[in-house]
Amino acid sequence: MTTIKDVAKKAGVSVATVSRFLNNSGYVSTEAAQAVTVAVEELKYELNPIARSLNTKKSNLIGLILPDITNPFFPELARAVEDVALTYGYTVVLCNSDEDPEKEKNYIETLKKKYIAGFIVTSNQLDAPHYANANVPIVALDRTINEKIPTVSSNNKEGAIMGTNALLERGCKHILFLRGPEKLNPANDRYEGFMEAIQRSNVRYQVVTCPFHFADSQKIVECILQENPLIDGIFASSDVSAAGALKAAGTAGKHVPDELQIVGFDGVAMGAMLSPGLTTVAQDVYKMGAVATRVLIKRIENKKIEQNFYEVPVKLVIRGTTRSVVE
Amino acid sequence: MTTIKDVAKKAGVSVATVSRFLNNSGYVSTEAAQAVTVAVEELKYELNPIARSLNTKKSNLIGLILPDITNPFFPELARAVEDVALTYGYTVVLCNSDEDPEKEKNYIETLKKKYIAGFIVTSNQLDAPHYANANVPIVALDRTINEKIPTVSSNNKEGAIMGTNALLERGCKHILFLRGPEKLNPANDRYEGFMEAIQRSNVRYQVVTCPFHFADSQKIVECILQENPLIDGIFASSDVSAAGALKAAGTAGKHVPDELQIVGFDGVAMGAMLSPGLTTVAQDVYKMGAVATRVLIKRIENKKIEQNFYEVPVKLVIRGTTRSVVE
């Protein structure tokens, strides 16, 4: 194998000069730079990437910290991050944190010892000291954060207004809103959007907090449909909770969409597989992941980023859980 | 920062001795080993993990090569691999290959330069030279391979016999089998199991090849139900194609399970969300990932592995797409 010594010998310069040139870490004369370039090419010298890590204190690893890859929102995100990272020569380390601050801290400390180049993080802990003091580029995804960390998010509030209006335009008179966990920023933005749209109307509504979890949502909605049989529209803050609501409608004997209309939020592939197919406010998850990765790589490479907050548009996808618009 | 030189000075030995001791790479006298241990502890010296990689030519990175993380089978697998890896101090690099041999080869070559410790691979290309000559521990998942590579797989044939018998015991007289892609070993094992069970019965059957894809499966099954209205049972080789069949039954106006019973294969979370819930042959995906990771780490650490083929049992999960057993 060709070593840096062979390159130095061939170029007629010192090993230190070759190292400075290859690592871009100090003055090298034009003549020496040319000689080294020629020697590297002739000898087909490849700088060992781990040796390069040691010298530049950077690897080309990106850490992706997310709550749980088995939540149907995250695989598409992970796919986008890996696709974009790959085109820039980076590889992605997968970290499931379960939103546990200790696990997150441990990932950051362990991976920093491997000179991780940066992190993409979906977490509620971004105010925690292990992020503030991480001293490594970070981009936040799907969570609003302290203003020091660039953030990529869907237009959640706007999306919730769209989803609410979809039910209003289709004649719903008693709407149930399944609010997501109160500690999650995107869930709160969706709640705000719902409140803004519903309060502009004269329609009755009810808000209940419901986890982004199928079986829990099914139980909650079954209870509520029994208590309040007038409900004719449900807007769920996630597709998984909308799937629970649809199942509950089935057990309650409510026909969807004739007696009860349902709108979800997320746009995951599962929504199309339900019967009827789920009308939903679809996030462009792939784009979110792709934008976050591009922003992170710019930060890693010390390039200027234009803004600190990127909002990716959502769109309404109409399927079978809603009727035609009332003229 | 404490360096290896400080440790050597404190211990009164040479840097080479400290290095041999820390990297376990040659003879060190008992006295020297004790002195180095004391010096390391007193100086709180931490061997830089990247420097250690260079010395031992091994990192603690595991590469996970899978076709596509957005296929609902893989996130749970990835989760298991990462969970187990973490408990042994390994981190997981995610690689989506799209079953493209060039991409797989590129991952292996790139990651070997980072001294990746080993790979867990779900691929049909395992006979390809880039695996045969990889010269790094590999464990194969969900694919049968050349006998040199340890493999973890579900008991696919047995599972298909279970699924077929479930339809037979519930009175089906005309069964459609949705066979998976012919180049996939698990799909072929499921086909063999179906054929074995169906040929023991007097029941009519039809086999059609169908990708593991929702919309394609829906179209294929819609056509077949029109051509052959006598079909009263469908056994799909995956949950995603079973979801397509269930949707097709809806558009064909066939009541499930009264007129048509459906059984899937996989056991992904989406199956429970369908209406009616999908009866399926469930793989223990998490266990498959966990076993593969443990086997790989044993190979990385040069420990003996007991066997070269690990078969993880499947089980039948009865939900609403099948009726009661006919007595």
XYZ file of C-alpha atoms in Angstrom:
654
model
C 0.000 0.000 0.000
C 1.228 3.478 -0.806
C 1.953 5.562 2.286
C 2.315 9.254 2.907
C 6.087 8.683 3.084
C 6.123 7.358 -0.488
C 4.243 10.477 -1.594
C 6.708 12.760 0.220
C 9.689 10.958 -1.290
C 8.254 11.071 -4.822
C 7.361 14.768 -4.473
C 10.701 15.636 -2.931
C 9.113 17.328 0.081
C 8.718 16.463 3.760
C 5.927 14.251 5.166
C 4.720 17.285 7.149
C 4.287 19.241 3.903
C 2.269 16.447 2.311
C 0.123 16.234 5.431
C -0.463 20.009 5.524
C -1.422 19.964 1.869
C -3.769 16.965 2.048
C -5.445 18.133 5.234
C -5.599 21.724 4.150
C -4.041 22.646 7.479
C -1.273 25.172 6.849
C 0.971 26.922 4.334
C 2.274 24.933 1.372
C 4.196 26.606 -1.469
C 2.686 26.440 -4.966
C 5.597 24.321 -6.183
C 5.211 21.842 -3.337
C 1.431 21.666 -3.850
C 1.952 20.828 -7.525
C 4.595 18.229 -6.765
C 2.381 16.570 -4.153
C -0.635 16.566 -6.480
C 1.409 14.858 -9.201
C 2.856 12.319 -6.756
C -0.609 11.516 -5.304
C -1.974 10.925 -8.786
C 0.980 8.875 -10.017
C 1.061 6.705 -6.927
C -2.755 6.492 -6.772
C -2.417 7.451 -3.113
C -5.640 7.372 -1.095
C -5.628 9.127 2.240
C -6.928 6.627 4.766
C -10.270 8.055 5.932
C -9.653 7.145 9.555
C -6.227 8.747 9.470
C -7.926 11.776 7.934
C -10.443 11.793 10.804
C -7.595 11.939 13.274
C -5.966 14.804 11.448
C -9.010 16.907 10.703
C -10.951 15.779 13.792
C -13.903 15.075 11.531
C -15.314 11.920 9.997
C -18.007 11.793 7.366
C -20.511 10.186 9.700
C -23.844 11.859 10.397
C -25.838 10.827 13.466
C -29.613 10.580 13.030
C -31.297 10.701 16.450
C -35.014 9.924 16.331
C -37.510 8.585 18.881
C -38.280 5.227 17.259
C -37.779 4.007 13.691
C -40.837 1.735 14.011
C -43.158 4.761 14.206
C -44.393 4.937 10.575
C -43.406 8.599 10.235
C -39.661 7.983 10.635
C -38.588 5.340 8.087
C -39.289 7.694 5.185
C -37.397 10.455 6.968
C -34.433 8.128 7.565
C -34.514 7.090 3.932
C -34.333 10.708 2.755
C -31.498 11.539 5.134
C -29.498 8.535 3.970
C -30.154 9.185 0.265
C -28.991 12.801 0.448
C -26.080 12.042 2.785
C -24.833 9.403 0.352
C -24.722 11.813 -2.582
C -22.425 14.062 -0.510
C -20.219 11.169 0.615
C -21.589 10.900 4.161
C -22.889 7.804 5.919
C -25.678 7.755 8.492
C -25.579 6.295 11.992
C -29.046 5.361 13.251
C -29.920 6.220 16.882
C -33.305 5.328 18.436
C -33.617 7.533 21.527
C -37.157 6.756 22.752
C -37.106 10.484 23.697
C -34.956 9.425 26.664
C -32.539 12.286 27.569
C -29.957 9.868 28.978
C -29.902 7.841 25.753
C -29.599 11.010 23.678
C -26.743 12.305 25.800
C -24.973 8.969 25.554
C -25.281 8.895 21.740
C -23.854 12.383 21.460
C -20.920 11.687 23.737
C -20.106 8.306 22.210
C -20.353 9.517 18.638
C -18.362 12.676 19.315
C -15.450 10.418 20.267
C -15.706 9.054 16.739
C -15.532 12.655 15.491
C -19.074 12.509 14.150
C -19.487 15.350 11.648
C -22.957 16.403 12.824
C -26.392 15.373 14.011
C -29.949 15.493 12.727
C -32.220 15.303 15.744
C -35.928 14.788 16.356
C -36.273 15.319 20.083
C -38.000 17.375 22.747
C -34.822 17.684 24.726
C -33.124 20.233 22.531
C -32.847 22.732 25.368
C -30.824 20.209 27.364
C -27.134 20.979 28.015
C -25.913 18.014 25.951
C -27.257 19.786 22.868
C -26.351 23.333 23.877
C -22.760 22.239 24.627
C -22.454 19.622 21.917
C -20.022 21.798 19.978
C -20.865 19.980 16.740
C -23.312 21.019 13.960
C -26.919 20.047 14.701
C -30.115 20.424 12.675
C -33.488 19.858 14.331
C -36.330 18.115 12.553
C -40.046 18.317 13.274
C -39.555 20.121 16.570
C -39.246 23.817 17.336
C -36.195 24.681 19.313
C -33.995 27.368 20.686
C -33.086 29.732 17.895
C -29.435 28.620 17.767
C -30.262 25.329 16.061
C -31.515 25.376 12.424
C -34.874 23.652 12.233
C -36.848 21.937 9.483
C -40.538 21.451 10.108
C -43.844 21.026 8.294
C -46.260 23.886 8.124
C -48.277 22.241 10.891
C -50.601 25.109 11.788
C -51.522 25.797 8.160
C -52.077 22.068 7.661
C -54.446 21.880 10.611
C -56.441 24.797 9.221
C -56.698 22.907 5.898
C -57.817 19.704 7.627
C -60.441 21.494 9.732
C -61.791 23.381 6.732
C -62.034 20.105 4.805
C -64.515 18.827 7.417
C -66.395 22.153 7.603
C -66.764 22.359 3.806
C -68.175 18.824 3.812
C -70.991 19.724 6.175
C -69.754 18.481 9.579
C -71.695 20.031 12.495
C -70.084 18.322 15.524
C -66.346 17.928 15.199
C -64.062 15.963 17.515
C -60.409 17.019 17.481
C -57.889 14.406 18.614
C -55.121 16.559 20.012
C -51.628 15.002 20.118
C -49.338 14.844 23.179
C -49.083 18.283 24.779
C -45.287 18.163 25.081
C -44.839 17.892 21.295
C -44.492 21.165 19.441
C -45.897 19.951 16.098
C -48.965 18.626 17.955
C -49.447 22.007 19.601
C -49.131 23.847 16.282
C -51.820 21.554 14.868
C -54.040 22.301 17.858
C -53.603 26.044 17.282
C -54.539 25.659 13.632
C -57.646 23.659 14.506
C -58.761 26.253 17.083
C -58.234 29.112 14.677
C -60.315 27.469 11.917
C -63.073 26.088 14.138
C -63.613 29.340 16.016
C -64.183 31.136 12.730
C -67.178 28.789 12.185
C -70.353 28.244 14.215
C -69.772 24.535 14.448
C -69.733 22.658 17.774
C -66.487 20.967 18.680
C -64.798 18.909 21.341
C -61.045 18.520 21.972
C -59.543 15.432 23.573
C -55.873 14.588 24.086
C -54.950 11.319 22.447
C -51.524 9.681 21.974
C -50.185 8.957 18.477
C -51.043 5.304 19.049
C -53.554 3.098 17.253
C -55.092 1.011 20.052
C -55.230 3.898 22.567
C -56.938 6.110 20.033
C -59.453 3.381 19.179
C -60.443 3.066 22.863
C -60.714 6.822 23.416
C -62.847 7.359 20.322
C -65.125 4.399 21.136
C -65.925 6.011 24.520
C -66.530 9.441 23.043
C -68.783 8.176 20.231
C -70.936 6.453 22.861
C -71.159 9.586 25.007
C -71.806 11.894 22.094
C -73.581 10.219 19.158
C -73.962 13.568 17.357
C -70.283 13.683 16.378
C -70.127 13.620 12.565
C -66.519 14.618 11.970
C -63.148 13.660 13.504
C -59.876 15.439 12.826
C -56.995 13.400 14.196
C -53.516 14.911 14.738
C -51.835 11.842 13.244
C -52.661 9.085 10.755
C -52.146 6.415 13.390
C -54.754 7.984 15.686
C -57.045 8.495 12.662
C -56.729 4.744 11.964
C -57.838 4.126 15.566
C -60.811 6.462 15.070
C -61.802 4.640 11.869
C -61.679 1.304 13.667
C -63.782 2.762 16.515
C -66.352 4.005 13.991
C -66.626 0.427 12.733
C -67.274 -1.047 16.179
C -69.745 1.791 16.948
C -71.631 0.939 13.762
C -71.105 4.423 12.294
C -70.783 4.418 8.519
C -67.746 6.306 7.218
C -68.100 8.724 5.432
C -71.947 8.843 5.366
C -72.460 9.299 9.100
C -68.955 10.186 10.222
C -66.093 11.798 8.288
C -62.451 11.426 9.348
C -59.306 13.374 8.451
C -55.804 12.378 9.581
C -52.439 14.153 9.591
C -49.097 12.777 8.275
C -49.659 11.104 4.917
C -47.980 7.783 5.744
C -48.409 4.906 3.264
C -50.706 2.982 5.621
C -53.492 5.577 5.133
C -54.138 4.398 1.571
C -54.449 0.780 2.722
C -57.338 1.445 5.109
C -60.952 0.955 4.009
C -62.134 3.500 3.167
C -58.787 5.128 2.357
C -57.885 7.879 4.807
C -58.270 11.538 3.861
C -55.272 13.261 5.411
C -53.068 16.329 5.636
C -49.906 14.929 4.085
C -46.462 16.079 5.150
C -43.666 15.925 2.596
C -41.591 13.742 4.899
C -38.992 12.878 2.308
C -38.417 16.537 1.538
C -38.099 17.374 5.247
C -35.357 14.783 5.613
C -33.622 15.915 2.447
C -33.647 19.611 3.413
C -32.391 18.853 6.929
C -29.504 16.826 5.531
C -28.509 19.509 3.044
C -28.572 22.184 5.757
C -26.494 20.004 8.083
C -23.877 19.291 5.440
C -23.608 23.016 4.692
C -22.992 23.641 8.386
C -20.431 20.833 8.566
C -18.593 22.269 5.579
C -18.759 25.793 7.023
C -20.908 27.077 4.192
C -23.421 29.844 4.706
C -27.010 28.814 5.322
C -29.672 31.252 4.163
C -32.093 30.911 7.036
C -32.497 29.223 10.397
C -36.027 27.918 9.974
C -37.283 25.884 7.030
C -40.989 25.206 6.749
C -42.020 22.499 4.286
C -45.562 22.860 2.844
C -48.234 20.231 3.525
C -51.128 19.264 1.266
C -54.595 17.815 1.651
C -55.013 14.296 0.215
C -58.686 13.433 -0.300
C -59.628 9.753 -0.049
C -62.680 7.814 1.092
C -63.170 8.913 4.721
C -64.658 12.230 3.577
C -67.648 13.012 1.318
C -67.953 15.510 -1.529
C -67.812 19.211 -0.708
C -71.242 20.700 0.117
C -72.009 23.422 -2.463
C -5.428 16.273 27.029
C -3.480 13.315 28.312
C -1.487 11.552 25.606
C 0.058 8.137 25.315
C 3.445 9.811 25.952
C 2.261 11.072 29.351
C 1.160 7.547 30.212
C 4.518 6.114 29.139
C 6.428 8.706 31.178
C 4.297 8.162 34.278
C 4.612 4.369 33.980
C 8.334 4.540 33.318
C 8.066 2.460 30.143
C 8.292 3.168 26.408
C 5.401 4.449 24.289
C 5.630 1.200 22.297
C 5.036 -0.799 25.473
C 1.973 1.265 26.381
C 0.640 0.829 22.860
C 1.230 -2.959 22.894
C -0.536 -3.214 26.231
C -3.548 -1.040 25.324
C -4.027 -2.637 21.948
C -3.355 -6.124 23.208
C -0.874 -6.521 20.376
C 2.265 -8.105 21.771
C 4.269 -9.132 24.844
C 4.225 -6.843 27.883
C 5.829 -7.863 31.203
C 3.577 -8.156 34.250
C 5.367 -5.260 35.956
C 4.963 -3.018 32.910
C 1.273 -3.966 32.557
C 0.660 -3.019 36.186
C 2.537 0.259 35.865
C 0.610 1.178 32.703
C -2.726 0.287 34.311
C -1.956 2.518 37.293
C -0.800 5.367 35.043
C -3.901 5.107 32.816
C -6.141 5.269 35.875
C -4.307 8.106 37.586
C -4.148 10.218 34.439
C -7.717 9.250 33.444
C -6.279 8.436 30.030
C -8.850 7.486 27.391
C -7.604 5.770 24.281
C -9.003 7.738 21.384
C -11.442 5.368 19.633
C -10.351 6.467 16.184
C -6.701 5.954 17.093
C -7.731 2.550 18.389
C -9.409 1.830 15.037
C -6.154 2.592 13.283
C -4.202 0.334 15.581
C -6.563 -2.613 15.734
C -7.959 -2.071 12.222
C -11.440 -2.373 13.677
C -14.077 0.153 14.682
C -17.234 -0.655 16.557
C -19.455 0.212 13.613
C -21.862 -2.352 12.202
C -23.256 -1.846 8.695
C -26.921 -2.749 8.188
C -27.609 -3.239 4.467
C -31.301 -3.608 3.645
C -33.372 -2.981 0.514
C -35.491 -0.069 1.774
C -36.265 1.104 5.310
C -39.686 2.378 4.166
C -40.870 -1.192 3.519
C -42.846 -1.854 6.746
C -40.927 -5.069 7.457
C -37.564 -3.356 7.951
C -37.982 -0.618 10.594
C -38.630 -3.175 13.323
C -35.625 -5.176 12.161
C -33.442 -2.055 12.214
C -34.723 -1.217 15.671
C -33.755 -4.662 16.994
C -30.300 -4.514 15.414
C -29.645 -1.098 16.920
C -30.954 -2.059 20.380
C -28.764 -5.155 20.616
C -25.735 -3.475 19.035
C -25.958 -0.685 21.599
C -25.855 -3.047 24.547
C -22.564 -4.438 23.194
C -21.119 -0.967 22.535
C -21.600 -1.006 18.758
C -23.301 1.639 16.612
C -25.245 0.948 13.441
C -24.736 2.499 10.013
C -27.905 2.408 7.913
C -27.575 1.470 4.215
C -30.572 1.366 1.850
C -29.458 -0.713 -1.130
C -32.655 -0.985 -3.220
C -31.256 -4.483 -3.985
C -28.873 -2.725 -6.381
C -25.572 -4.701 -6.556
C -23.568 -1.563 -7.389
C -24.902 0.261 -4.321
C -24.189 -2.744 -2.104
C -20.661 -3.054 -3.424
C -20.070 0.637 -2.890
C -21.297 0.478 0.731
C -19.018 -2.433 1.479
C -15.962 -0.806 -0.040
C -16.589 2.609 1.517
C -17.325 1.238 4.972
C -14.379 -1.155 4.925
C -12.145 1.902 4.620
C -13.641 2.985 7.933
C -12.698 -0.429 9.318
C -16.340 -1.399 9.751
C -16.489 -4.329 12.174
C -19.086 -6.320 10.232
C -22.279 -6.325 8.193
C -25.833 -7.551 8.580
C -27.249 -7.929 5.101
C -30.685 -8.517 3.591
C -29.937 -8.990 -0.074
C -30.259 -11.370 -2.987
C -26.754 -10.646 -4.139
C -24.961 -12.658 -1.489
C -23.258 -14.858 -4.062
C -21.675 -11.772 -5.608
C -17.880 -11.371 -5.333
C -18.133 -8.256 -3.161
C -19.599 -10.453 -0.417
C -17.475 -13.525 -1.046
C -14.294 -11.411 -0.945
C -15.434 -8.911 1.660
C -13.025 -10.326 4.218
C -15.128 -8.967 7.078
C -17.758 -10.789 9.222
C -21.203 -10.924 7.581
C -24.528 -12.304 8.782
C -27.417 -12.701 6.333
C -30.999 -11.974 7.310
C -34.194 -13.235 5.714
C -32.391 -14.673 2.715
C -30.823 -18.071 2.183
C -27.263 -17.910 1.072
C -24.114 -19.786 0.357
C -23.243 -21.879 3.383
C -20.242 -19.751 4.349
C -22.389 -16.901 5.670
C -24.423 -17.462 8.878
C -28.091 -16.820 8.179
C -31.107 -15.880 10.293
C -34.505 -16.490 8.774
C -38.131 -17.133 9.710
C -39.547 -20.592 9.381
C -41.216 -19.513 6.136
C -42.281 -22.914 4.814
C -43.825 -23.975 8.115
C -45.572 -20.598 8.329
C -47.093 -21.011 4.878
C -48.405 -24.450 5.832
C -50.020 -22.839 8.916
C -51.580 -20.058 6.860
C -52.949 -22.451 4.227
C -54.382 -24.780 6.868
C -56.050 -21.780 8.555
C -58.059 -21.199 5.350
C -58.763 -24.925 4.839
C -59.994 -25.382 8.422
C -62.323 -22.437 7.932
C -64.088 -24.020 4.995
C -62.471 -22.358 1.950
C -63.071 -24.293 -1.285
C -61.336 -22.074 -3.891
C -58.086 -20.584 -2.664
C -55.997 -17.947 -4.415
C -52.310 -17.875 -3.433
C -50.491 -14.588 -4.012
C -46.951 -15.778 -4.602
C -44.162 -13.255 -3.890
C -41.348 -12.301 -6.285
C -39.706 -15.456 -7.642
C -36.173 -14.232 -7.011
C -36.777 -13.961 -3.244
C -35.942 -17.047 -1.236
C -38.425 -16.423 1.600
C -41.179 -16.002 -1.003
C -40.215 -19.315 -2.596
C -40.194 -21.094 0.769
C -43.709 -19.760 1.396
C -44.799 -21.029 -2.015
C -43.417 -24.485 -1.216
C -45.296 -24.525 2.078
C -48.542 -23.513 0.378
C -48.159 -26.206 -2.290
C -47.424 -28.878 0.280
C -50.516 -28.035 2.366
C -52.931 -27.454 -0.520
C -51.978 -30.643 -2.348
C -52.807 -32.663 0.755
C -56.392 -31.307 0.458
C -58.988 -31.661 -2.322
C -59.487 -27.933 -2.535
C -59.160 -26.008 -5.806
C -56.456 -23.391 -5.962
C -54.847 -20.832 -8.188
C -51.355 -19.327 -7.887
C -50.481 -15.874 -9.183
C -47.224 -13.959 -8.793
C -47.737 -10.618 -7.096
C -45.180 -8.067 -5.845
C -45.036 -7.114 -2.165
C -46.771 -3.849 -3.058
C -50.194 -2.561 -2.031
C -51.514 -0.922 -5.206
C -50.176 -3.620 -7.568
C -51.717 -6.331 -5.451
C -55.058 -4.507 -5.357
C -55.155 -4.366 -9.175
C -54.145 -8.004 -9.637
C -56.727 -9.266 -7.154
C -59.505 -7.087 -8.623
C -58.928 -8.740 -12.028
C -58.829 -12.245 -10.617
C -61.980 -11.813 -8.514
C -63.826 -10.716 -11.667
C -62.568 -13.702 -13.666
C -63.200 -16.176 -10.915
C -66.065 -15.218 -8.566
C -65.875 -18.608 -6.815
C -62.688 -17.667 -4.942
C -63.511 -17.706 -1.219
C -60.042 -17.600 0.300
C -56.830 -15.631 -0.394
C -53.453 -16.399 1.137
C -51.054 -13.518 0.456
C -47.270 -13.931 0.846
C -46.992 -10.553 2.608
C -49.192 -8.256 4.704
C -48.857 -5.463 2.175
C -50.223 -7.645 -0.634
C -52.940 -8.927 1.748
C -53.936 -5.292 2.361
C -54.243 -4.879 -1.419
C -56.414 -8.011 -1.592
C -58.665 -6.696 1.192
C -59.100 -3.409 -0.650
C -59.895 -5.301 -3.866
C -62.523 -7.352 -2.022
C -64.151 -4.066 -0.997
C -64.334 -2.723 -4.554
C -65.571 -6.122 -5.811
C -68.340 -5.994 -3.202
C -67.196 -9.223 -1.543
C -67.843 -9.271 2.191
C -64.793 -10.219 4.276
C -64.856 -12.706 6.022
C -68.390 -13.962 5.143
C -67.802 -14.399 1.403
C -64.033 -14.169 1.214
C -61.385 -14.939 3.854
C -57.874 -13.464 3.721
C -54.620 -14.423 5.443
C -51.407 -12.388 5.183
C -47.765 -13.072 6.072
C -45.423 -10.830 8.124
C -47.262 -9.540 11.173
C -46.493 -5.826 10.672
C -48.363 -3.309 12.864
C -50.464 -2.060 9.930
C -52.393 -5.380 9.814
C -54.222 -4.596 13.065
C -55.296 -1.192 11.738
C -57.163 -2.585 8.731
C -60.922 -3.229 8.883
C -61.465 -6.039 9.497
C -58.105 -6.650 11.174
C -55.835 -8.898 9.119
C -55.341 -12.544 10.076
C -51.686 -13.233 9.386
C -48.692 -15.499 9.834
C -46.555 -13.286 12.071
C -42.784 -13.320 11.934
C -40.863 -12.429 15.071
C -39.036 -9.645 13.265
C -37.513 -8.133 16.382
C -36.084 -11.496 17.400
C -34.644 -12.053 13.923
C -32.790 -8.737 14.142
C -31.611 -9.433 17.668
C -30.314 -12.924 16.862
C -28.509 -11.699 13.741
C -26.779 -8.958 15.711
C -25.671 -11.306 18.468
C -24.278 -13.780 15.926
C -22.454 -10.991 14.091
C -20.884 -9.629 17.267
C -19.720 -13.128 18.198
C -18.062 -13.416 14.805
C -16.485 -9.958 15.137
C -15.100 -10.888 18.536
C -13.836 -14.250 17.224
C -16.135 -16.228 19.488
C -17.491 -19.594 18.487
C -20.980 -19.651 16.978
C -22.988 -22.808 17.541
C -24.639 -23.110 14.165
C -24.688 -21.495 10.746
C -28.438 -21.310 10.256
C -30.928 -19.862 12.723
C -34.618 -20.335 12.053
C -36.977 -18.153 14.081
C -40.495 -19.609 14.622
C -43.578 -17.855 13.212
C -47.098 -17.909 14.640
C -50.647 -17.532 13.363
C -52.422 -14.359 14.525
C -56.188 -14.628 14.078
C -58.092 -11.396 13.460
C -61.214 -10.396 11.526
C -60.436 -11.440 7.932
C -61.101 -15.113 8.792
C -64.185 -16.829 10.267
C -64.437 -19.426 13.033
C -63.007 -22.883 12.414
C -65.520 -25.289 10.848
C -66.042 -28.215 13.279
